[in-house]
Coordinates of C-alpha atoms and ligand atoms in Angstrom, one line a residue:
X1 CA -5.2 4.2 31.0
X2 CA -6.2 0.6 30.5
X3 CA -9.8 -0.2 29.9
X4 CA -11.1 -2.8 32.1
X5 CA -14.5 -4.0 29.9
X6 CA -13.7 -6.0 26.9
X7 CA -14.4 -4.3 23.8
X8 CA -15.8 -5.1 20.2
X9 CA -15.2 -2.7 17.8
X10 CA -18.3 -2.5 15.2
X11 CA -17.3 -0.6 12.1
X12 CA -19.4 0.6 9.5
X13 CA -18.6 0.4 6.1
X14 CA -21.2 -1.3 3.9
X15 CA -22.3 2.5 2.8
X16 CA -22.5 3.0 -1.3
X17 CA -20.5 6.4 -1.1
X18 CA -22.6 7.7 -3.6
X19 CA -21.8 11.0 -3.6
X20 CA -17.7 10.0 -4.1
X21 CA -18.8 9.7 -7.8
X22 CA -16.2 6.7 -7.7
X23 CA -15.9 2.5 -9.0
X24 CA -13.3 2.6 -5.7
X25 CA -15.7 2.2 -2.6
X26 CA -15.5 5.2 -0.3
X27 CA -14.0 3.5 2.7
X28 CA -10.7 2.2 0.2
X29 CA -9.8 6.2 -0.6
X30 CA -6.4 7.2 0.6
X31 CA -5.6 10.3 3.3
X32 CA -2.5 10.4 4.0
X33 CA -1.4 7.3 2.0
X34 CA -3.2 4.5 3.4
X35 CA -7.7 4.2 2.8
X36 CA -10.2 6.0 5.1
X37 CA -11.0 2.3 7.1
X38 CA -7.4 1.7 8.1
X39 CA -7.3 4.9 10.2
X40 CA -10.5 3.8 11.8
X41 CA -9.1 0.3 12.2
X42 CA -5.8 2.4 13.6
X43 CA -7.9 4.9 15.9
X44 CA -10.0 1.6 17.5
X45 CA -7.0 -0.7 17.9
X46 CA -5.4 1.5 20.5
X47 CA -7.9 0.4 22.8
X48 CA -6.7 -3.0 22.7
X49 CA -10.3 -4.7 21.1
X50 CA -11.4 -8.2 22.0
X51 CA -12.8 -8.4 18.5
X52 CA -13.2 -5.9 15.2
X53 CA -15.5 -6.6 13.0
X54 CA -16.2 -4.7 9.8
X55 CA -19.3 -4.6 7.8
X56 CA -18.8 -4.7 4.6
X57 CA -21.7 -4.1 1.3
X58 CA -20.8 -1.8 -1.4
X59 CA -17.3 -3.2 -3.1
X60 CA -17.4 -5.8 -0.2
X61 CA -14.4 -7.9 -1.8
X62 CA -12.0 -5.1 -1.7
X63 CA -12.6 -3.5 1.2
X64 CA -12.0 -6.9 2.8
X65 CA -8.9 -7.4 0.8
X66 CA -7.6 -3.8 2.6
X67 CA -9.0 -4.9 6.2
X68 CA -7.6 -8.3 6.0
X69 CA -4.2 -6.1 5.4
X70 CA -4.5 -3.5 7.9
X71 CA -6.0 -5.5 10.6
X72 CA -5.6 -9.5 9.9
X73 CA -7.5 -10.4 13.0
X74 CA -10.8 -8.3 12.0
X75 CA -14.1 -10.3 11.2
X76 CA -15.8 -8.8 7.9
X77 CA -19.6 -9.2 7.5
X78 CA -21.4 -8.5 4.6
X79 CA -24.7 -6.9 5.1
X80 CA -26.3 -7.7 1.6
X81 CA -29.0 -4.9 1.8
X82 CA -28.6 -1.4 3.3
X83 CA -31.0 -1.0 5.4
X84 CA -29.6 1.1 7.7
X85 CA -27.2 1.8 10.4
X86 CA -29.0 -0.1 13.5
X87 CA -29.4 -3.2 10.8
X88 CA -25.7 -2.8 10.0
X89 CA -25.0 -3.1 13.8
X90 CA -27.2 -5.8 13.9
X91 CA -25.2 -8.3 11.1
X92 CA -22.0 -8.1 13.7
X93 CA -24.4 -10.3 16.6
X94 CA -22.9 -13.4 14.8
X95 CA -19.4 -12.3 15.0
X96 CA -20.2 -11.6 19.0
X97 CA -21.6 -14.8 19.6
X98 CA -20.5 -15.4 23.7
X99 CA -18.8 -11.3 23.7
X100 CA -19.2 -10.0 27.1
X101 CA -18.2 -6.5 27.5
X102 CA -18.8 -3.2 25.4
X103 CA -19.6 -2.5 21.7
X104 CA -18.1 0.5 20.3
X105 CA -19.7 1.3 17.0
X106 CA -17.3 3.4 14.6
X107 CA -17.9 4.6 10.8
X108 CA -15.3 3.7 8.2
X109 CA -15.7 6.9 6.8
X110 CA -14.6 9.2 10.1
X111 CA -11.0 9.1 10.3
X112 CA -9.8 11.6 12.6
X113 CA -11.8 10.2 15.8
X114 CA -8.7 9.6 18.3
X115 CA -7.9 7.0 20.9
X116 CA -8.3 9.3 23.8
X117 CA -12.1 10.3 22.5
X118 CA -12.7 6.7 22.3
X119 CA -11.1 6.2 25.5
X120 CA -13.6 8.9 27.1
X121 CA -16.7 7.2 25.4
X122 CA -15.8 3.9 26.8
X123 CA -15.1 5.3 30.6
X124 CA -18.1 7.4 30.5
X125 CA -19.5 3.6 30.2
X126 CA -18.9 3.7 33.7
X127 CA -22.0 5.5 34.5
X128 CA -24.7 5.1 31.7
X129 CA -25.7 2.4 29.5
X130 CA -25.4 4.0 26.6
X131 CA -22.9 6.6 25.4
X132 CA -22.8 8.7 22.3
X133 CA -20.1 11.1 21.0
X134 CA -22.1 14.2 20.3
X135 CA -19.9 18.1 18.4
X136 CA -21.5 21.4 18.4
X137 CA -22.2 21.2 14.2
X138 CA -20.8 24.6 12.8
X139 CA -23.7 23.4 10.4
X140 CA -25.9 21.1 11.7
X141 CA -27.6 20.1 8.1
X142 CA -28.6 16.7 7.8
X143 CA -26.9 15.4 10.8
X144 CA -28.6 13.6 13.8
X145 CA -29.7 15.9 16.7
X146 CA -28.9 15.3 20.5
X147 CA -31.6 15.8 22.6
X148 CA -30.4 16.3 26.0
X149 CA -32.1 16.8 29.1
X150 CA -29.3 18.2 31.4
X151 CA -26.7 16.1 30.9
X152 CA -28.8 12.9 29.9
X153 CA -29.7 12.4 26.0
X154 CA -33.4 11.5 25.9
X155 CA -32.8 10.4 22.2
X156 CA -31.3 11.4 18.9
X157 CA -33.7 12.3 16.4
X158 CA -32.5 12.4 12.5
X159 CA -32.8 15.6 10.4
X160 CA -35.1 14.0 8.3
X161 CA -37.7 13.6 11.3
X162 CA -36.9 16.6 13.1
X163 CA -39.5 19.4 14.2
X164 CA -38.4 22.5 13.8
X165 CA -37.5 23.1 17.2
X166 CA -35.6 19.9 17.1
X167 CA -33.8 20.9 14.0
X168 CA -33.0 24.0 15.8
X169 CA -30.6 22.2 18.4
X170 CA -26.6 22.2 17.2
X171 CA -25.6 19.3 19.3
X172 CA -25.3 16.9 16.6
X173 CA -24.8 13.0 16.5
X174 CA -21.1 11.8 15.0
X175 CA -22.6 8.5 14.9
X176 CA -20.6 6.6 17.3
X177 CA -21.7 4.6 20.1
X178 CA -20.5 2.8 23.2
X179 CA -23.0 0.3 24.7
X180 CA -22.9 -3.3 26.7
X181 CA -23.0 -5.7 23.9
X182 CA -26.2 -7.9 25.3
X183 CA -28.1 -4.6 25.5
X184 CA -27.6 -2.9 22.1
X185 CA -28.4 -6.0 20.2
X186 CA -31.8 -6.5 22.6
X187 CA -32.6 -2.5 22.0
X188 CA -31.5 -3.3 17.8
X189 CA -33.9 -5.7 17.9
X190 CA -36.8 -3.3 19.3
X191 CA -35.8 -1.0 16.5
X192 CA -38.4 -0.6 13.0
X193 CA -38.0 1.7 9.9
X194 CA -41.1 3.8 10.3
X195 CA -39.5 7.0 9.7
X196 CA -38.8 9.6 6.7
X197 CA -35.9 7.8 5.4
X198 CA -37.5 4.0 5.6
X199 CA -34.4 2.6 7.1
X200 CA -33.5 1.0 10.4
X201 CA -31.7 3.5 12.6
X202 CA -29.0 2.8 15.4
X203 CA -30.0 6.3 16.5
X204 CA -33.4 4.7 18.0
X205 CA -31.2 3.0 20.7
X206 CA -31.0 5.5 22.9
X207 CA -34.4 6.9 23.0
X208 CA -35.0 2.9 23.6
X209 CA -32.8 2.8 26.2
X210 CA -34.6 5.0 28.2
X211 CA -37.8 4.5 27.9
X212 CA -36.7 1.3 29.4
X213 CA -35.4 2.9 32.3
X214 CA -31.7 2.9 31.1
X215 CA -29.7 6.2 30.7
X216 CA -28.1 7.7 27.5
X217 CA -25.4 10.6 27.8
X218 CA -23.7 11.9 25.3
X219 CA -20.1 13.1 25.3
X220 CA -18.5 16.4 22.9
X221 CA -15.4 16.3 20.6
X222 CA -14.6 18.6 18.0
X223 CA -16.3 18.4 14.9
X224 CA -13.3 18.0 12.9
X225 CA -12.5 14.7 14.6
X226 CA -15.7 13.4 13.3
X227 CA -15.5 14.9 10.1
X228 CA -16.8 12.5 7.6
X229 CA -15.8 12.1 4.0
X230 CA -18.7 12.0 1.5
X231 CA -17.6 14.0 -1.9
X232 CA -14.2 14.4 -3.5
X233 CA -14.0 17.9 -1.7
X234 CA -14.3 16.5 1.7
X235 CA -11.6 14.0 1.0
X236 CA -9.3 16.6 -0.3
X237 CA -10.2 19.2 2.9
X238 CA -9.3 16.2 4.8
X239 CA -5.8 15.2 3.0
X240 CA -5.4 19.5 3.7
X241 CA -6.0 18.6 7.5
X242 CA -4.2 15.5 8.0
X243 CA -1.2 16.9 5.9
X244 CA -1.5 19.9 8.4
X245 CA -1.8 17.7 11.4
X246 CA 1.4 15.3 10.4
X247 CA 3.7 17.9 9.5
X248 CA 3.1 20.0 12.7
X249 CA 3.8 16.7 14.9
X250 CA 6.8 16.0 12.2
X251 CA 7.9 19.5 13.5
X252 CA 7.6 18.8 17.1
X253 CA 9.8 15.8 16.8
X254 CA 12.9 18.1 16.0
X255 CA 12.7 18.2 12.1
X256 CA 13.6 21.2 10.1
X257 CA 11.4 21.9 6.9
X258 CA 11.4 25.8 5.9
X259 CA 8.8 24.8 4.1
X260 CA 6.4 22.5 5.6
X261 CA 3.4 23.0 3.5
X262 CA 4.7 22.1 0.4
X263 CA 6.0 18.5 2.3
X264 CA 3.0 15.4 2.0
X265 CA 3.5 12.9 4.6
X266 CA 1.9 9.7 4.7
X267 CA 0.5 8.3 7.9
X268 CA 3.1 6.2 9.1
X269 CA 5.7 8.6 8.2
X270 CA 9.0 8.5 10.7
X271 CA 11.5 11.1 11.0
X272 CA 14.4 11.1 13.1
X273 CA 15.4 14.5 14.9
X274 CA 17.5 16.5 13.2
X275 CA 16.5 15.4 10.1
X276 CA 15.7 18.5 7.5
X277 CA 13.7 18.1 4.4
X278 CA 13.5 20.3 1.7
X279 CA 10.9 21.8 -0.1
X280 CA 8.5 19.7 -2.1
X281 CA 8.9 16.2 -0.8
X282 CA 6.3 13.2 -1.2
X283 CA 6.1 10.4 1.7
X284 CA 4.4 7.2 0.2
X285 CA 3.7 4.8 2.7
X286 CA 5.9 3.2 5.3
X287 CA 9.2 5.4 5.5
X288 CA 11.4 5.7 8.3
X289 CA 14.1 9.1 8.0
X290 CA 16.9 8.2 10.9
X291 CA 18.3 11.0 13.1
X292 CA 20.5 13.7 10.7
X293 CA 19.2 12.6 7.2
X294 CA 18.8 15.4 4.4
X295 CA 16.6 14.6 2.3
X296 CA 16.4 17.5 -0.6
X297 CA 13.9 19.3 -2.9
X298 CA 11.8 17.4 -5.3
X299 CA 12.1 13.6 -4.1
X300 CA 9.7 11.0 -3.6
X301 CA 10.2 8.3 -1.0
X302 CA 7.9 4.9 -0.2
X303 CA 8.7 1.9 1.7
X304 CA 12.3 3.5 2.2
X305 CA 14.5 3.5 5.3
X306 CA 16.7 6.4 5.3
X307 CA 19.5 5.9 7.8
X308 CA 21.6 8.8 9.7
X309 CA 23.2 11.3 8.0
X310 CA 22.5 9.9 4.4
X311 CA 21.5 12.6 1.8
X312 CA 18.5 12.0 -1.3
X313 CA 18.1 13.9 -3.5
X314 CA 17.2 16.5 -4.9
X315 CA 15.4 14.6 -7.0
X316 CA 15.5 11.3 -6.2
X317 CA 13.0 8.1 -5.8
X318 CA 13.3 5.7 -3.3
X319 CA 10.8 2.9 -3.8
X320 CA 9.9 -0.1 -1.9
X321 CA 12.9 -1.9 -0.8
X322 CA 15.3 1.2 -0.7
X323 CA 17.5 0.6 2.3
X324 CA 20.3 3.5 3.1
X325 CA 23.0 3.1 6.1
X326 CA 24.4 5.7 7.9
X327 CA 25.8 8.3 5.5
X328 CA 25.2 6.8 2.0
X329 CA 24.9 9.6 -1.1
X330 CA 21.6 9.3 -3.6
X331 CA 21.8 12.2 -5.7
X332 CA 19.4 13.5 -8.6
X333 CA 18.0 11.7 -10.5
X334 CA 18.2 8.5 -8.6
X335 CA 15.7 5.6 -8.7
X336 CA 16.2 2.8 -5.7
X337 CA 14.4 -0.3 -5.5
X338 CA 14.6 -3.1 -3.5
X339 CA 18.0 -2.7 -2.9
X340 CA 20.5 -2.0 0.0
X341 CA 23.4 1.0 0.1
X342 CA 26.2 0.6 1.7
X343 CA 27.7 3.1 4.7
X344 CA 28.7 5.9 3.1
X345 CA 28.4 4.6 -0.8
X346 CA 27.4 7.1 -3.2
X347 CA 24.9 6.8 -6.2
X348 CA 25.2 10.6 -7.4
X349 CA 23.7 11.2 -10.8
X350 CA 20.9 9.9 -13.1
X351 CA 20.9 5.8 -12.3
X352 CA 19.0 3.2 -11.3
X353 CA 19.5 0.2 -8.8
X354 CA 17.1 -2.3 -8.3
X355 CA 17.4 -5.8 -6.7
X356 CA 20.5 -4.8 -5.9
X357 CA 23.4 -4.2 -2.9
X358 CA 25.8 -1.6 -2.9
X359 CA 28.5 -2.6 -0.2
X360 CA 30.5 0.4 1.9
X361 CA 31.8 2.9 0.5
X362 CA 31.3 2.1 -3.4
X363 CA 30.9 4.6 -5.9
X364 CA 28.4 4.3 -8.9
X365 CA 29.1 6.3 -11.6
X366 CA 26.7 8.8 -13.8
X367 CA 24.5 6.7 -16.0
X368 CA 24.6 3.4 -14.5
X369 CA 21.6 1.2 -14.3
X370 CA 21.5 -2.4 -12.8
X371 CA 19.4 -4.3 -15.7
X372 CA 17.5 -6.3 -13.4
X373 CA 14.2 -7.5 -15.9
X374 CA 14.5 -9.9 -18.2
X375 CA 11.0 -9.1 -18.9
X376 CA 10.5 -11.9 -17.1
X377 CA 12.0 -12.4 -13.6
X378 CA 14.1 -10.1 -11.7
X379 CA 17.3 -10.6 -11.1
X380 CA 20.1 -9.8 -8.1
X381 CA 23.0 -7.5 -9.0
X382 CA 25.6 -7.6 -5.9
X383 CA 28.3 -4.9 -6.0
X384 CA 30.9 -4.9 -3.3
X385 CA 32.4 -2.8 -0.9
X386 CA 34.4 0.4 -2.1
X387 CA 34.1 -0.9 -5.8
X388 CA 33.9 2.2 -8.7
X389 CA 31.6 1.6 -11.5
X390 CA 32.6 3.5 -13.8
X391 CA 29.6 6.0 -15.6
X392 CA 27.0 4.6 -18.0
X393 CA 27.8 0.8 -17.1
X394 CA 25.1 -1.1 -17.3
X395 CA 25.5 -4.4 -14.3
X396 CA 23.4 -7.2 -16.7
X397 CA 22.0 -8.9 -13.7
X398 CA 22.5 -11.7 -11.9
X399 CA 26.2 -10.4 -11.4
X400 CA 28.6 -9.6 -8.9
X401 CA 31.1 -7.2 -9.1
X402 CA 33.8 -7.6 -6.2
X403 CA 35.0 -5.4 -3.4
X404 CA 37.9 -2.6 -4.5
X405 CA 37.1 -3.8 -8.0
X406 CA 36.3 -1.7 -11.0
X407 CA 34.4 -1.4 -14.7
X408 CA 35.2 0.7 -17.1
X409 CA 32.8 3.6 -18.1
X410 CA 29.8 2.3 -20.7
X411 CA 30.6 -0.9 -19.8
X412 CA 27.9 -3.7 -20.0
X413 CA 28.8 -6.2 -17.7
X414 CA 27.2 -10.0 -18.1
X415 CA 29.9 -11.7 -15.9
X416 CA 31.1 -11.4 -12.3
X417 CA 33.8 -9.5 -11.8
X418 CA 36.5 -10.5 -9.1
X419 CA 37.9 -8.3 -6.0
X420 CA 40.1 -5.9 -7.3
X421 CA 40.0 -6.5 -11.3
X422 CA 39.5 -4.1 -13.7
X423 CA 36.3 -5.0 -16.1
X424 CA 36.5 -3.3 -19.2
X425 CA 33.5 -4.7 -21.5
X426 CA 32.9 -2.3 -24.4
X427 CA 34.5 -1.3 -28.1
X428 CA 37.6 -0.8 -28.5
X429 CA 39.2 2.8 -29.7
X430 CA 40.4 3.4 -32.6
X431 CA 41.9 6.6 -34.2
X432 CA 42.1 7.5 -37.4
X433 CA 44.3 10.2 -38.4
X434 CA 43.2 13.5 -39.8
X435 CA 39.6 11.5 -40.7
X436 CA 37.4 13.9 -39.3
X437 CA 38.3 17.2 -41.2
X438 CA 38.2 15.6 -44.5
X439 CA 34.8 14.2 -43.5
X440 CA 33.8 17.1 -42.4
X441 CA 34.8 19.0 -45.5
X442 CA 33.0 16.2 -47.7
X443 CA 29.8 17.1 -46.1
X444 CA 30.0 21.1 -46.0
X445 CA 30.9 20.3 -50.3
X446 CA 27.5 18.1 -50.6
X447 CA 25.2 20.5 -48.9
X448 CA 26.7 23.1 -51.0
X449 CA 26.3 20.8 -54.3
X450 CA 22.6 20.6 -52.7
X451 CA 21.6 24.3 -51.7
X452 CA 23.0 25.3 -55.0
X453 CA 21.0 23.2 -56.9
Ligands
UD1_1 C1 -25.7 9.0 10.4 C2 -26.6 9.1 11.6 C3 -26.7 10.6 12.0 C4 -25.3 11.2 12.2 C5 -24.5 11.0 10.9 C6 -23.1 11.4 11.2 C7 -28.2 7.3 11.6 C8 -29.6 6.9 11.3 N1 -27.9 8.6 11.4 O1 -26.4 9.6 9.3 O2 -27.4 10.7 13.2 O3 -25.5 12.6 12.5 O4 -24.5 9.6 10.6 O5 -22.3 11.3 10.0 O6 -27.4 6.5 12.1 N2 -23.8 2.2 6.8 C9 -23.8 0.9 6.6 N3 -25.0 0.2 6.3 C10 -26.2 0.9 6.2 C11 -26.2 2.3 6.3 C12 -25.0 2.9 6.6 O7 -22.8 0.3 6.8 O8 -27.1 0.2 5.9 C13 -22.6 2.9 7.1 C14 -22.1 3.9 6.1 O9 -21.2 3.3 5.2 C15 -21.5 5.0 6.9 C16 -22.2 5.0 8.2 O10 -22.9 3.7 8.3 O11 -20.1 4.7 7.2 C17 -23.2 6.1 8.3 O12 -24.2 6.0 7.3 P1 -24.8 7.2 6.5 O13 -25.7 6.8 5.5 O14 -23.7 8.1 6.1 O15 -25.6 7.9 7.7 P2 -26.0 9.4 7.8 O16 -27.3 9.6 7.0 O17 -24.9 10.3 7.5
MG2 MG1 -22.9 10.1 6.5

């Protein structure tokens, strides 16, 4: 349903991620192939935002670098200090100058929040100032506690400050917020750091809110969708859940894997229907498997496109670039880079093809490797349609070799090679008559001559 307020996205990601035990800030670790802020970023871009702006602190540069990739139009403010999450709120107020609509305040670190909750936060907008996205905590530790009264939250008091009634309560704060932009920074401003943790808390807005006369409420969602990531074991619980999450919608969408939990997909992973994947598969980023593909035990693909009814595998790699039409053969032990294969051409056994195209129908023999580094540059190797490359050549690029031609096996080709020729670019046999038994005998006498001695 379309929103009708204007929305800002505020998310938070200026946090040291201490407990990560990590140089990489926490925000920029990968689940499911792309860093924690981009599913944020992903989650609050369905809602079509005005504005995005990230705050940014601990390994500020970098986590830039990845916004500025993920989401080119976001604004990232550095909040020098950590003072807190209100002041980290309160750095985006620049960023908003003349905003008029809602604020919805995410965490960089929560990636499983979906659209729809955020969706529900921002309607529920519709009838109180402020809205919060509360989960029944399984344990509710050091999280924020919702203080309702009915179904208004008076306030949200941290663990840290909590009585022991208060700490009692399992209604727990995920940390996101929905309020009218012009309010939450007037409330922000209201808010000190007189409290356990000497910091300035966004959590004081509500309690603000009403004592003005305004009204809080908080809405549920499971607490696995705001599961946050804090230590190396959360981040791997949350690769387990994601991993669990992807392949059961990769399932849904008419895919056969017969065995599914030993397949790692990353976010943005496509599959056609009909496709089957083997056992013990790897999805980097950005691949697309068309309707009917096969793609067999023990391969890894990333930024490959996978067209229908082509096979990989088993054990292939398809790297950045790797683009298959319909049918095309990549057997084992198979590396593809940045190059295209031709309907129905066939790269079977144990070669590698970078920078390269393969035209319809061609057939690369065992062994062949397109020698596309000069240690240098990189260089184009263009092989055309139906053309047989005969095992172990190695295609010195830049070269052509023409359609319906071919090269002759362990051939190292450094020139073009016209339609229909015949290359043939290695030492010539000779034969020598009867050679090889008398060598043979002259060795078998001298390791004789030697044992003997
Ligand atoms: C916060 C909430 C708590 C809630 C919990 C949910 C406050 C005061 N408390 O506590 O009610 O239950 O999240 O996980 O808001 N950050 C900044 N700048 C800062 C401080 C934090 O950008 O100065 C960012 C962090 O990077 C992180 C998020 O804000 O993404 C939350 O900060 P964190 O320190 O984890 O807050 P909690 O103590 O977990
Ligand atoms: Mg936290």
């Amino acid at each position: 349903m379309p929103i009708a307020t204007p929305i800002a996205l505020v998310i938070l990601a200026a946090g040291q991620g201490t407990r990560m035990l990590s140089d990489l800030p926490k925000v920029l670790h990968p689940l499911g192939g792309a860093p924690l802020i981009a599913h944020a970023l992903r989650a609050g871009a369905a809602l079509a935002p005005e504005r995005t702006v990230v705050i940014t602190g601990q390994g500020a540069e970098a986590v830039e670098t990845a916004v500025a990739g993920f989401a080119p139009d976001a604004v990232c403010i550095r909040q020098e200090e950590q003072l807190g999450t209100g002041h980290a709120v309160l750095q985006a107020a620049p960023a908003l100058e003349g905003f008029t609509g809602d604020v919805l305040v995410l965490y960089g670190d929560t990636p499983f929040v979906t659209p729809e909750t955020l969706t529900c936060m921002v309607e529920a907008r519709a009838t109180h100032d402020i809205v919060v996205l509360g989960f029944g905590a399984a344990d509710p530790g050091r999280y924020g506690r919702l203080i309702m009264e009915g179904d208004k939250l008076a306030r949200i008091v941290e663990a840290k400050d909590a009585s022991e009634a208060e700490r009692a309560v399992s209604f727990c704060n995920s940390g996101l917020l929905a309020a009218d932009a012009a309010t939450l920074f007037r409330l922000l401003g209201q808010v000190g750091n007189g409290n356990a943790a000497g910091e300035y808390y966004l959590t004081d807005v509500p309690g603000l809110a009403v004592a003005e006369g305004l009204s809080a409420t908080a809405i549920a969602c499971d607490e696995a969708e705001t599961l946050g990531i804090n230590t190396r074991a959360e981040l791997a619980s949350a690769e387990a859940l994601f991993q669990t999450a992807k392949r059961a919608e990769i399932l849904e969408a008419g895919v056969t894997m017969i065995a599914p939990e030993t397949v790692f997909f990353a976010y943005d992973t496509v599959v056609g229907r009909d496709a089957v994947i083997e056992p013990n598969v790897v999805f980097g980023p950005s691949v697309t498997i068309e309707t009917g593909a096969l793609i067999r035990a023990f391969s890894h693909l990333e930024g490959a496109h996978v067209s229908a009814g082509a096979i990989v595998g088993p054990y292939a790699r398809l790297r950045p670039g790797a683009e298959l039409s319909n049918g095309a053969r990549i057997g084992n032990f198979v590396e593809v880079k940045a190059a295209q294969i031709g309907e129905g051409a066939k790269v079977n056994h144990l070669s590698y093809i970078g920078d390269a195209t393969v035209g319809e129908g061609a057939n690369i023999g065992a062994g062949t490797i397109t020698c596309n580094y000069d240690g240098v540059m990189k260089h184009e190797a263009q092989i055309g349609a139906r053309a047989f490359i005969g095992s172990n050549t190695m295609l010195v690029a830049p070269v052509t070799v023409g359609a319906d031609a071919m090269t002759a096996s362990g051939s190292v080709i450094t020139e073009d090679v016209p339609d229909q020729a015949l290359a043939v670019a290695r030492g010539k046999q000779v034969n020598k008559p009867g050679l090889a038994a008398k060598l043979m005998a002259r060795l078998r006498a001298l390791k004789a001559k030697k044992e003997g001695s």
